[in-house]
XYZ file of C-alpha atoms in Angstrom:
598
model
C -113.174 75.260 75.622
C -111.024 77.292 77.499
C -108.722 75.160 80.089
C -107.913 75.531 83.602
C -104.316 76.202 84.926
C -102.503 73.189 85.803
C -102.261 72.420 89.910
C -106.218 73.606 90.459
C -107.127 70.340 92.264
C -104.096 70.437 94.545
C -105.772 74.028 95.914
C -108.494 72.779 97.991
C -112.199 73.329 97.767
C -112.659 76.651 96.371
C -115.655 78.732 97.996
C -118.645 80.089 95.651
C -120.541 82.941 96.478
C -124.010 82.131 98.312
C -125.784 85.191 96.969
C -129.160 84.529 98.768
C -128.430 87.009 101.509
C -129.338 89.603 98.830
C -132.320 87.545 96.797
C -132.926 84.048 96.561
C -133.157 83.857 92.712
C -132.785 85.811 89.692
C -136.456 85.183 89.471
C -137.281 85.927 93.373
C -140.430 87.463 93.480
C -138.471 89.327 96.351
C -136.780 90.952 93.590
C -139.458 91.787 91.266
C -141.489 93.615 94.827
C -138.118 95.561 95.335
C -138.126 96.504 92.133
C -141.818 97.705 92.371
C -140.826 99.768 95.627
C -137.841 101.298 94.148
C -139.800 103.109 91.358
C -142.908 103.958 93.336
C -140.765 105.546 96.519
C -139.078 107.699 94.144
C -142.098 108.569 91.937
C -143.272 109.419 95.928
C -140.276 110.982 97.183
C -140.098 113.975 93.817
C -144.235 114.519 94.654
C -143.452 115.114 98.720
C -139.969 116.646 98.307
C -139.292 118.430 94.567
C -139.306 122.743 95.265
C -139.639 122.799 98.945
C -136.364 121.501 100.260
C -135.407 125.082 100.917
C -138.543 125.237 103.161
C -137.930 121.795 105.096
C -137.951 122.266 108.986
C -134.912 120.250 110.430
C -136.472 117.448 111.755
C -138.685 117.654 107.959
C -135.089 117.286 106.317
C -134.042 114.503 108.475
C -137.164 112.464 107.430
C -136.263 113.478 103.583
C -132.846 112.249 104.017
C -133.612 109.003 105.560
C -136.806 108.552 103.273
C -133.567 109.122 100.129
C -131.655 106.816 102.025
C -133.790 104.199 101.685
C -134.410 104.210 98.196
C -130.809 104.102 97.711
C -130.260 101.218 99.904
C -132.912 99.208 97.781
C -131.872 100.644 94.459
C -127.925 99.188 95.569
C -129.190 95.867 96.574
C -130.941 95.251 93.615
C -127.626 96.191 91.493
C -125.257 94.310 93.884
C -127.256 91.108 93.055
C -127.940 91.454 88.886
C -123.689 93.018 88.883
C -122.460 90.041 91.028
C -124.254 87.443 89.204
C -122.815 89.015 85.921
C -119.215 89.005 87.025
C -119.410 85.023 88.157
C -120.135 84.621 84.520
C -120.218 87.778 82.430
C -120.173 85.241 78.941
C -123.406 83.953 80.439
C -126.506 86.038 78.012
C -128.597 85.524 80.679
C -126.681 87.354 83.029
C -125.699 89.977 81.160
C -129.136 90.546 79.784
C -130.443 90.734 83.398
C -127.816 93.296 84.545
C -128.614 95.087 81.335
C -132.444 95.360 82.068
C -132.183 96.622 85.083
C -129.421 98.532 84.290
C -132.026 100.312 82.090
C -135.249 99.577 85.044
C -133.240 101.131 88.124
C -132.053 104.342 85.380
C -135.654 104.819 84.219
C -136.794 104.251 88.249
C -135.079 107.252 89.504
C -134.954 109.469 87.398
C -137.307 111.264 89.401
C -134.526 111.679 92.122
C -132.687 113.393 89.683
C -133.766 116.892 91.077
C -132.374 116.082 94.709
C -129.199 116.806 94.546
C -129.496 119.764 92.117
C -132.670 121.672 94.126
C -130.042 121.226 97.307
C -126.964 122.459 95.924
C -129.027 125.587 95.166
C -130.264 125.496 99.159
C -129.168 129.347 100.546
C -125.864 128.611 102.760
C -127.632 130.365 105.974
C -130.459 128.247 105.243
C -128.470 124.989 105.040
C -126.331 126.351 108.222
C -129.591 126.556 110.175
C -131.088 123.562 108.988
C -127.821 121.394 109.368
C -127.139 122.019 112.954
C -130.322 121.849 114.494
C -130.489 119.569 117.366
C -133.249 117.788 115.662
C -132.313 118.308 111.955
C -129.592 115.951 109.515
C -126.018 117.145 111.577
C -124.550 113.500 111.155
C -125.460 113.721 107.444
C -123.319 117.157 107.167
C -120.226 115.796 105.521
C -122.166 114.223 102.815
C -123.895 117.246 101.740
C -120.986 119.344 102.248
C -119.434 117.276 99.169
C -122.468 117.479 97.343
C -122.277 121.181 97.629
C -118.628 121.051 96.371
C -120.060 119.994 92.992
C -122.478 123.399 93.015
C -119.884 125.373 90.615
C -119.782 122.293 88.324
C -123.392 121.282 87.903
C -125.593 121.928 84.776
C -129.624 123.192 84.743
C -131.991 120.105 86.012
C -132.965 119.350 82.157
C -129.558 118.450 81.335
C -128.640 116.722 84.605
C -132.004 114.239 84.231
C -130.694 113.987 80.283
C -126.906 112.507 81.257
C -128.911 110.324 83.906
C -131.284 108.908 81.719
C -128.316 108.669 78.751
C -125.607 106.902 81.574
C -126.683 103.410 80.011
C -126.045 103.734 76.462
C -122.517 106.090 77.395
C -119.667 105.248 80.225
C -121.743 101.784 80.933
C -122.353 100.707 77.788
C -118.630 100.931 76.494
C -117.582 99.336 80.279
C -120.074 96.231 79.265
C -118.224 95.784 75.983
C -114.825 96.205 77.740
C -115.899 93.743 80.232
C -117.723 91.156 78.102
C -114.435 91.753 75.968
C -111.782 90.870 78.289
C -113.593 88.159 79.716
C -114.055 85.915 76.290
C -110.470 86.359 75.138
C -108.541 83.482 75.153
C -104.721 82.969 74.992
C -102.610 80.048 73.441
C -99.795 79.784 75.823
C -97.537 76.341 74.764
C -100.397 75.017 73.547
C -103.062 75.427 76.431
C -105.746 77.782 75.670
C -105.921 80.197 79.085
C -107.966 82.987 80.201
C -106.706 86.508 80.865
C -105.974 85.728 84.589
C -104.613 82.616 83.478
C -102.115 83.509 81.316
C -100.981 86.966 83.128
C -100.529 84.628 86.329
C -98.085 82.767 84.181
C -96.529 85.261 83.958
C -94.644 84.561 88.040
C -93.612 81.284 86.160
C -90.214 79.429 87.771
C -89.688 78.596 84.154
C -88.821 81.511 81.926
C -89.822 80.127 79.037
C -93.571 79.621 80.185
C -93.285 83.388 81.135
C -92.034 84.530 77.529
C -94.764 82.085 76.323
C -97.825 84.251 78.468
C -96.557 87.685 77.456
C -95.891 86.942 73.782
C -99.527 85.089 73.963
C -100.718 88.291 75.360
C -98.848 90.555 73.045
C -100.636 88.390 69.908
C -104.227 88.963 71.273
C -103.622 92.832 72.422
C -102.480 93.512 69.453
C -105.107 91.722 67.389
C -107.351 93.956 69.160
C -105.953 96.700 69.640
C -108.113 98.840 67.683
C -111.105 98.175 69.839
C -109.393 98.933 72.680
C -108.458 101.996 71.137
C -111.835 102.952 70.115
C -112.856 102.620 74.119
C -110.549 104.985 75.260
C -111.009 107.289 72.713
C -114.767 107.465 73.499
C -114.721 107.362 77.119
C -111.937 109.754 77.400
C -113.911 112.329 74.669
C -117.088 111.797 76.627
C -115.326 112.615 79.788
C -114.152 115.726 77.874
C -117.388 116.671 76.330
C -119.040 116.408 79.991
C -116.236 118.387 82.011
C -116.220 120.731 79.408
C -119.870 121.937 80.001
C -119.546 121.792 83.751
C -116.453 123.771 83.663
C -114.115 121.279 85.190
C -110.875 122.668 85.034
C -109.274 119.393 84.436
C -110.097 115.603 83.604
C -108.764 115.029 87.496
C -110.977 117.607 89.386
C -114.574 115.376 89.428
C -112.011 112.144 90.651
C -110.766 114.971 93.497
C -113.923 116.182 94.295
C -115.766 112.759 94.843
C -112.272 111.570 97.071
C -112.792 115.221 98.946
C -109.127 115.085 98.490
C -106.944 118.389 97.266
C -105.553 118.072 94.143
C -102.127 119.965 96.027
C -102.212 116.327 97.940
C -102.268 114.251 95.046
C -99.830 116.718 93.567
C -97.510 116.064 95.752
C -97.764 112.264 96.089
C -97.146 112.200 92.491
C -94.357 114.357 92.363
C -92.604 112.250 95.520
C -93.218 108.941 93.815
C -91.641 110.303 90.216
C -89.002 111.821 92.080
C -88.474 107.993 94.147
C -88.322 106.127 90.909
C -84.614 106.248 90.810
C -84.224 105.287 94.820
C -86.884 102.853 93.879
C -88.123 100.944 91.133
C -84.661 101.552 89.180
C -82.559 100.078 91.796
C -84.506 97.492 92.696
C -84.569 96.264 89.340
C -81.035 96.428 88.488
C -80.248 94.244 91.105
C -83.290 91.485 90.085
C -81.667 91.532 87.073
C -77.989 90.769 88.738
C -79.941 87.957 90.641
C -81.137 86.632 87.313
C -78.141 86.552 85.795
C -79.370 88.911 82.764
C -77.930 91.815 81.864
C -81.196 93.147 80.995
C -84.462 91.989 82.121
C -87.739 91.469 79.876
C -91.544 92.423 80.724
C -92.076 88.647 81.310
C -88.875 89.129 84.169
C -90.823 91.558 86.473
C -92.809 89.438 88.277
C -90.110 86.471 88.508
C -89.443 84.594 90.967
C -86.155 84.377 92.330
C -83.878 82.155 91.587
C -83.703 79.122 94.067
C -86.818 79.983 95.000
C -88.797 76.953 95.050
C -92.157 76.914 93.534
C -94.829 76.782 95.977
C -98.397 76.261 95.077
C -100.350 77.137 98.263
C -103.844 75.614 99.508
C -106.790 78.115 100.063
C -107.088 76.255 103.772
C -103.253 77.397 104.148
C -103.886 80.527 102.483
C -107.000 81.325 104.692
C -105.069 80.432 108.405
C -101.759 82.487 107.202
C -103.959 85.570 106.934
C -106.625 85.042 109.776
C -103.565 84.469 112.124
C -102.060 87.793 110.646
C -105.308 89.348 111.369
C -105.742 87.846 114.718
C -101.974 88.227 115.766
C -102.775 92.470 115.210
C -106.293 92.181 117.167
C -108.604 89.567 117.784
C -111.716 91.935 116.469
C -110.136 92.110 113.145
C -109.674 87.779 112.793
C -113.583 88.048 113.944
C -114.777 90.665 111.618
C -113.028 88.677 108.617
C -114.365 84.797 109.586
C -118.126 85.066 107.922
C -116.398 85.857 104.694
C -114.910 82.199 104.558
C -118.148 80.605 106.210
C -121.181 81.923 104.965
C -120.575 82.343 100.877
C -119.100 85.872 100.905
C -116.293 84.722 98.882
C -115.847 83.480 95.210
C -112.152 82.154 94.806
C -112.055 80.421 92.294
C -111.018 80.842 88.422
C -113.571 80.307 86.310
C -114.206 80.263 82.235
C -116.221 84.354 82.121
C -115.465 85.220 85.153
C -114.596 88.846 85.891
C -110.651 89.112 86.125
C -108.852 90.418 88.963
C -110.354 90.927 92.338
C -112.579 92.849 94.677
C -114.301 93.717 97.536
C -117.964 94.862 96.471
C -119.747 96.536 99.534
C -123.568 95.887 97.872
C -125.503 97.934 100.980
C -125.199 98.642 104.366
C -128.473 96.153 105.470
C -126.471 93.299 104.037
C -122.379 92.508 104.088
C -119.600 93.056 101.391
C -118.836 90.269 98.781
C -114.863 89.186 97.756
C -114.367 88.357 94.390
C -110.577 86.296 93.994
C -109.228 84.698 91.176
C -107.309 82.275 93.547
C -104.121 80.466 91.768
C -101.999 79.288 95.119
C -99.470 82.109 94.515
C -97.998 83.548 97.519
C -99.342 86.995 95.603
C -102.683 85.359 95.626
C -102.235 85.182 99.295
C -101.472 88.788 99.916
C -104.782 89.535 97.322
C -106.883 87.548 100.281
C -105.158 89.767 103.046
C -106.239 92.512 101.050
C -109.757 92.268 99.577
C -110.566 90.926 103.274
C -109.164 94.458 104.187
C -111.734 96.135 102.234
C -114.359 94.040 103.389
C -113.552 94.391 107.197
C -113.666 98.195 106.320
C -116.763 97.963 104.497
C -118.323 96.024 107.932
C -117.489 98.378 110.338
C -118.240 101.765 108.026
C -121.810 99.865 107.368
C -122.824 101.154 111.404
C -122.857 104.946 109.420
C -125.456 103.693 107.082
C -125.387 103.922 103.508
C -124.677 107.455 102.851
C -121.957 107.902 105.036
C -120.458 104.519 105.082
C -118.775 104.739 101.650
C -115.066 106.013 102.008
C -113.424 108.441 99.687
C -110.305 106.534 97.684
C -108.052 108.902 99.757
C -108.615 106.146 102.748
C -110.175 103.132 101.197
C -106.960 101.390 100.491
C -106.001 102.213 103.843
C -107.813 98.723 105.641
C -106.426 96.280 102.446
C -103.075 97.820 102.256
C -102.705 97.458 106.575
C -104.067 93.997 105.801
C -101.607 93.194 103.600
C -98.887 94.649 105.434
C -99.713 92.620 108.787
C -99.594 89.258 106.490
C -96.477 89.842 105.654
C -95.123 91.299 108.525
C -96.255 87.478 110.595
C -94.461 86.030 107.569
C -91.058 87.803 107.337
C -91.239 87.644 111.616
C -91.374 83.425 111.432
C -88.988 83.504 108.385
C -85.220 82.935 109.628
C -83.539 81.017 106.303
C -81.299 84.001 104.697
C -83.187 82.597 101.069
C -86.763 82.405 102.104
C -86.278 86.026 103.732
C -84.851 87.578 100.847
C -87.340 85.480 98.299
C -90.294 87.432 100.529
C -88.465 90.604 100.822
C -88.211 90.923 97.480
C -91.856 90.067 96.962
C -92.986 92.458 99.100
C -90.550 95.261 97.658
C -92.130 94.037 94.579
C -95.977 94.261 95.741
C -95.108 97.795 97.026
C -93.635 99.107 93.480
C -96.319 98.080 91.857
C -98.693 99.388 93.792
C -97.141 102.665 94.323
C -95.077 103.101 91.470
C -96.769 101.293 88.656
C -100.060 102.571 89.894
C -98.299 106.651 89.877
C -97.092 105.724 86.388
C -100.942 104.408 85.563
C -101.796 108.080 86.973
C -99.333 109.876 84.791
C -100.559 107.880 81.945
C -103.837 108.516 81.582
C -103.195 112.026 82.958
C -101.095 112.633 79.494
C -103.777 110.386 77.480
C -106.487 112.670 78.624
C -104.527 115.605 77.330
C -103.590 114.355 74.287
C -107.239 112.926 73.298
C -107.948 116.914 73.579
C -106.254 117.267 70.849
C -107.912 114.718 68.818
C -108.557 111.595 68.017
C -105.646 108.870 69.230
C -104.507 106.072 67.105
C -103.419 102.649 68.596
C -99.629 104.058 67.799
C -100.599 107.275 69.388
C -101.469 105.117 72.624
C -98.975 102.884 72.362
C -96.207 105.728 72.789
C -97.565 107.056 75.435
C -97.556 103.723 77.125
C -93.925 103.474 76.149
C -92.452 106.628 77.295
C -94.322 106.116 81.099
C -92.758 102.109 80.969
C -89.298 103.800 80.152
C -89.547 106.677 83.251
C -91.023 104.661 85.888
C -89.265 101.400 85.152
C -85.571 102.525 84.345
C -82.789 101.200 82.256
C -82.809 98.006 83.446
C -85.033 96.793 81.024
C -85.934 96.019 77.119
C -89.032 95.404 75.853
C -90.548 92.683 73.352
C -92.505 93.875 70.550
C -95.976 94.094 71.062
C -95.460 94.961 75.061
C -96.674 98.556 73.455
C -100.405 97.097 73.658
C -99.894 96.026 77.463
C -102.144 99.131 78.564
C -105.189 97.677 76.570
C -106.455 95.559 79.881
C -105.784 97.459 82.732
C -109.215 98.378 83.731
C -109.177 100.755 86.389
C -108.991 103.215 82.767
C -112.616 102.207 82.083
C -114.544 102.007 84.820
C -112.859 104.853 87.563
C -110.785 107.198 85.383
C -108.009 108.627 88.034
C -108.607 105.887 90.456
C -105.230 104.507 90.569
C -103.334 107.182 92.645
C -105.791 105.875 95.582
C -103.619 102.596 95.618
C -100.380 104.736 96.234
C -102.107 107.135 98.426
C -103.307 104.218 100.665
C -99.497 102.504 100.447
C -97.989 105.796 101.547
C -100.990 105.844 104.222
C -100.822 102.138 105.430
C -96.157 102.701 105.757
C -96.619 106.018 108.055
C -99.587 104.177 109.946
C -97.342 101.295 110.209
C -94.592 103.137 112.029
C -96.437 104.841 114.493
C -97.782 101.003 115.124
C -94.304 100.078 116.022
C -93.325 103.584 117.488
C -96.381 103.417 119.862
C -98.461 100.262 119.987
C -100.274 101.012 123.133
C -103.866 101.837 122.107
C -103.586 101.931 118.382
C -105.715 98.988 117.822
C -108.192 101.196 119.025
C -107.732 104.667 116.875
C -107.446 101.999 113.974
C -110.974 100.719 114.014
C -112.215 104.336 114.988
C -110.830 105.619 111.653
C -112.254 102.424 109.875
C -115.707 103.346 111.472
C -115.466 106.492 109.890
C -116.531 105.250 106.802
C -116.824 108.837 104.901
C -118.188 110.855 108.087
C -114.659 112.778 108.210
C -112.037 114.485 106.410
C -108.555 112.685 106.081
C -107.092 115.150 107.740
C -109.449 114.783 111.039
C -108.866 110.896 110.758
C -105.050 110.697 110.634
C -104.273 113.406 113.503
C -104.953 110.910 116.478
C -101.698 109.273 114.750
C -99.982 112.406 114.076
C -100.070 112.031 110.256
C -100.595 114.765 107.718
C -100.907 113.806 103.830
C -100.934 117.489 103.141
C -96.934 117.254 104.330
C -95.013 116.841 101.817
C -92.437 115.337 103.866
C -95.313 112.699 104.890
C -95.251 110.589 101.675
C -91.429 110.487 101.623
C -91.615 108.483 105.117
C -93.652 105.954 103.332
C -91.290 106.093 100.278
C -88.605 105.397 102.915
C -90.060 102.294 104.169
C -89.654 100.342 100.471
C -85.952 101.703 100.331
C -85.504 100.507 103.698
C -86.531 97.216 102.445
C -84.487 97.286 99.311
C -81.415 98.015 101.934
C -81.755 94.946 103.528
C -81.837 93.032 100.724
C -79.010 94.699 99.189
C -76.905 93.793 102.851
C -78.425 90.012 102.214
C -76.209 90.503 98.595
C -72.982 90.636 101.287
């Protein structure tokens, strides 16, 4: 039996999700009718719709759009509830036989909707022009459909396109299942306790360095036990990928991640390029002096995440956890402490850290008729406090984009760190504000400096490593070694000299799962750092009516462009100049805490 961290009772009451708002039961015959509707509204929908969209009046393609709408908005509840359940518990058979079925059930369903999306990228452009701003035709439904139609050079005849549908559950989702169901049974013998994965890599911000070198030699045993699996996952994913590209012509592994972010790869470009240019400014000299604060002349992977010395351990309650963030939230705007309350009152959260539970944390949006869910795995770590400010970001952002309904509420990565990132930057900033002891202002300096390198330069060096993982599985297959250097040489460049590493720290890219399930995902957590520092400064330059272009941009959901929803604040990502600002900010930070060396 796996054991729970020490300290869990001195946390408070924990909240559970209260699922109901979606179905009552796993056996709700609520469930079973949606179900029903789901496959007979598509089965309807191909019968009214397949060969004539070209021919649809406006007001006709309005009523197709919303009629698609729908079935997506039942099809996404009904995946919400069977995915949620399985990632409270994903050991559970039960649960991950239910996901599993209707996995298969909602694949099989609409497969008939297959043709939608092909039959309209193939819609004449004066045709679509007409039809899309009619006065009574789909104009608010424009930008969706103009990033569909950005896929028209990359998409395959209809017979293949209803073949990769119909084979998505036994591909990509199958291997994510195993990587899942995977990660979530392994267990860890750290000084004798048996710990989960969350368990043991939260060790990991130990006061005692021993328990740290404990957790990442315990994870370093395990990794490397399994290492081949692991191996065998990336190597299939990544080929598949390839294989699927390669007949749509992608020009590189990246392009589908840019399309579906409608973001320009010369934007991402040059985000990556400013952050591997930063790493010396940055992560380098930040660690160098961590390690003179340590009193080490080199630090260890288990010395990252350290506190600081004279730092006192602080184990902190979810009610103190919840009131730190609502009064950062409220302290900003009133509106945003409002938007956020239901999640700790009505079951929208699941904090706690259970044995199967799915590591990490999220924000998971389910539909548009219903509200967002926040998984935590909730430890009383002031990092687990800044995780709250930010999956509550995504879920106030996934509230107010639900008024565009569900095809234009989801946002492209480009801004969908933007709400979590501001969140956590408004925590902190009513933190550091009330914090006047020299100690406790460096000891949350530091962790903030800390929070912002690894989410913009450990997530860049995440980029850059799959980015050269990608290219090298085109060569061939990859053994674990092959992996493991690649891992190695990214550690080396992004993290600088002021490290060694232990053996088996070579395996350390085996459970990062943003890999598996959203290939290229990880530049959206620099690109929404960068975002949230520049948006941050205008805040302070000109706080007069901000509040208000903040939640307009957050309303958005996907209905615009980046570039139409940063000019009210003067911001251009496509500046090159624009991500050094945010760069700026950290090195700001690392400054001051150089000055508090003095």
């Amino acid at each position: 039996m796996t054991q729970q961290p020490r300290d869990l009772a001195a946390l408070g009451t924990l909240p559970d999700w209260d699922l109901t708002d979606l179905y009552p039961a796993p056996d709700a015959p609520e469930l079973a009718q949606d179900i029903a509707r789901v496959t007979a509204e598509a089965t309807d929908f191909a019968a009214r719709y397949q060969g004539k969209l070209a021919d649809l009046t406006p007001a006709e393609m309005l009523a197709c759009i919303e009629a698609y709408q729908q079935i997506d908005i039942t099809a996404g509840r009904i995946m919400s509830y069977a995915g949620l359940r399985y990632y409270q518990n994903t050991t559970d058979a039960a649960r991950a036989k239910q996901m599993g079925d209707l996995q298969q059930t909602i694949t099989d369903a609409t497969t008939p909707l297959v043709f939608f999306s092909l039959e309209f990228n193939r819609v004449p452009d004066a045709t679509y022009d007409a039809v899309f701003t009619a006065a009574d035709g789909p104009a608010r439904y424009k930008p969706v459909f103009d990033r569909m139609r950005a896929m028209r050079p990359y998409q395959l005849s209809d017979e293949l396109e209803r073949f990769l549908h119909d084979n998505s559950v036994v591909g990509a989702a199958a291997w994510n299942r195993l990587f899942d169901e995977t990660m979530a049974g392994l267990t860890f013998d750290v000084d004798g306790e048996t710990l989960g994965l969350e368990a043991t890599l939260d060790r990991l911000t130990d006061h005692d360095r021993d328990r740290r070198e404990a957790a990442a030699k315990a994870l370093a045993v395990i990794f490397g036990r399994d290492v081949k699996l692991f191996a065998r996952i990336h190597n299939t994913l990544a080929k598949e990928k390839a294989i699927e590209d390669g007949w749509r012509k992608m020009p590189t592994p990246q392009t589908a991640r840019h399309l579906s972010n409608h973001v320009e790869p010369e934007v991402v470009e040059a985000l990556k390029n400013a952050v591997v240019a930063a790493y010396p400014r940055l992560s380098h000299r930040y660690y160098r002096l961590k390690a003179k604060w340590l009193g080490l002349d080199k630090l260890q992977v288990w010395d990252r995440n350290a506190p600081l010395p004279g730092e006192p351990p602080r184990l902190i309650g979810w009610d103190e956890a919840r009131a730190t963030v609502m009064d950062a939230y409220a302290g900003f705007d009133p509106k945003l402490a409002e938007l956020a309350q239901p999640f700790f009152e009505r079951g929208w959260i699941d904090a706690g850290v259970k044995p199967g539970k799915a590591p990490g944390a999220f924000a998971h949006p389910t539909v548009t008729t219903v509200h967002p869910y926040v998984l935590l795995n909730y430890l009383g770590k002031p990092r687990d406090v800044m995780t709250l400010a930010h999956e509550l970001g995504h879920g106030v952002h996934q509230r107010l984009a639900a008024a565009q309904g569900e095809l234009l509420a989801s946002t492209p990565l480009t801004l969908a760190e933007t709400a979590s990132v501001f969140g956590e930057m408004l925590t902190f900033r009513a933190l550091l504000a009330k914090t006047t002891d020299p100690a406790q202002r460096k000891a949350l300096l530091a962790g903030k400096v800390e929070d912002m390198i690894n989410t913009v330069v450990r997530q860049i060096a995440f980029y850059d490593f799959e980015s050269r993982l990608h290219a090298a599985r085109a060569e061939g297959e990859l053994t674990p070694d092959d992996i493991n250097r690649i891992w190695m040489d990214i550690q080396h460049e992004s993290l600088g000299d002021a490290f060694e590493y232990m053996p088996g720290y070579e395996t350390f890219w085996a459970y990062i799962p943003h890999f598996i399930h959203s290939p290229f995902y990880v530049y959206a957590y620099a690109f929404g750092d960068g975002l949230v520092n520049a948006l941050y400064a205008a805040y302070e330059a000109a706080p007069q009516g901000f509040q208000a272009k903040y939640f307009d941009m957050l309303q958005a959901g996907g209905s615009q462009h980046h570039s139409t929803l940063l000019q009210p604040f003067g911001l251009n990502a496509a500046d090159p100049s624009f991500w050094d600002k945010g760069l700026s900010m950290i090195e700001g930070f690392i400054d001051e805490l150089e000055a508090l060396e003095g």
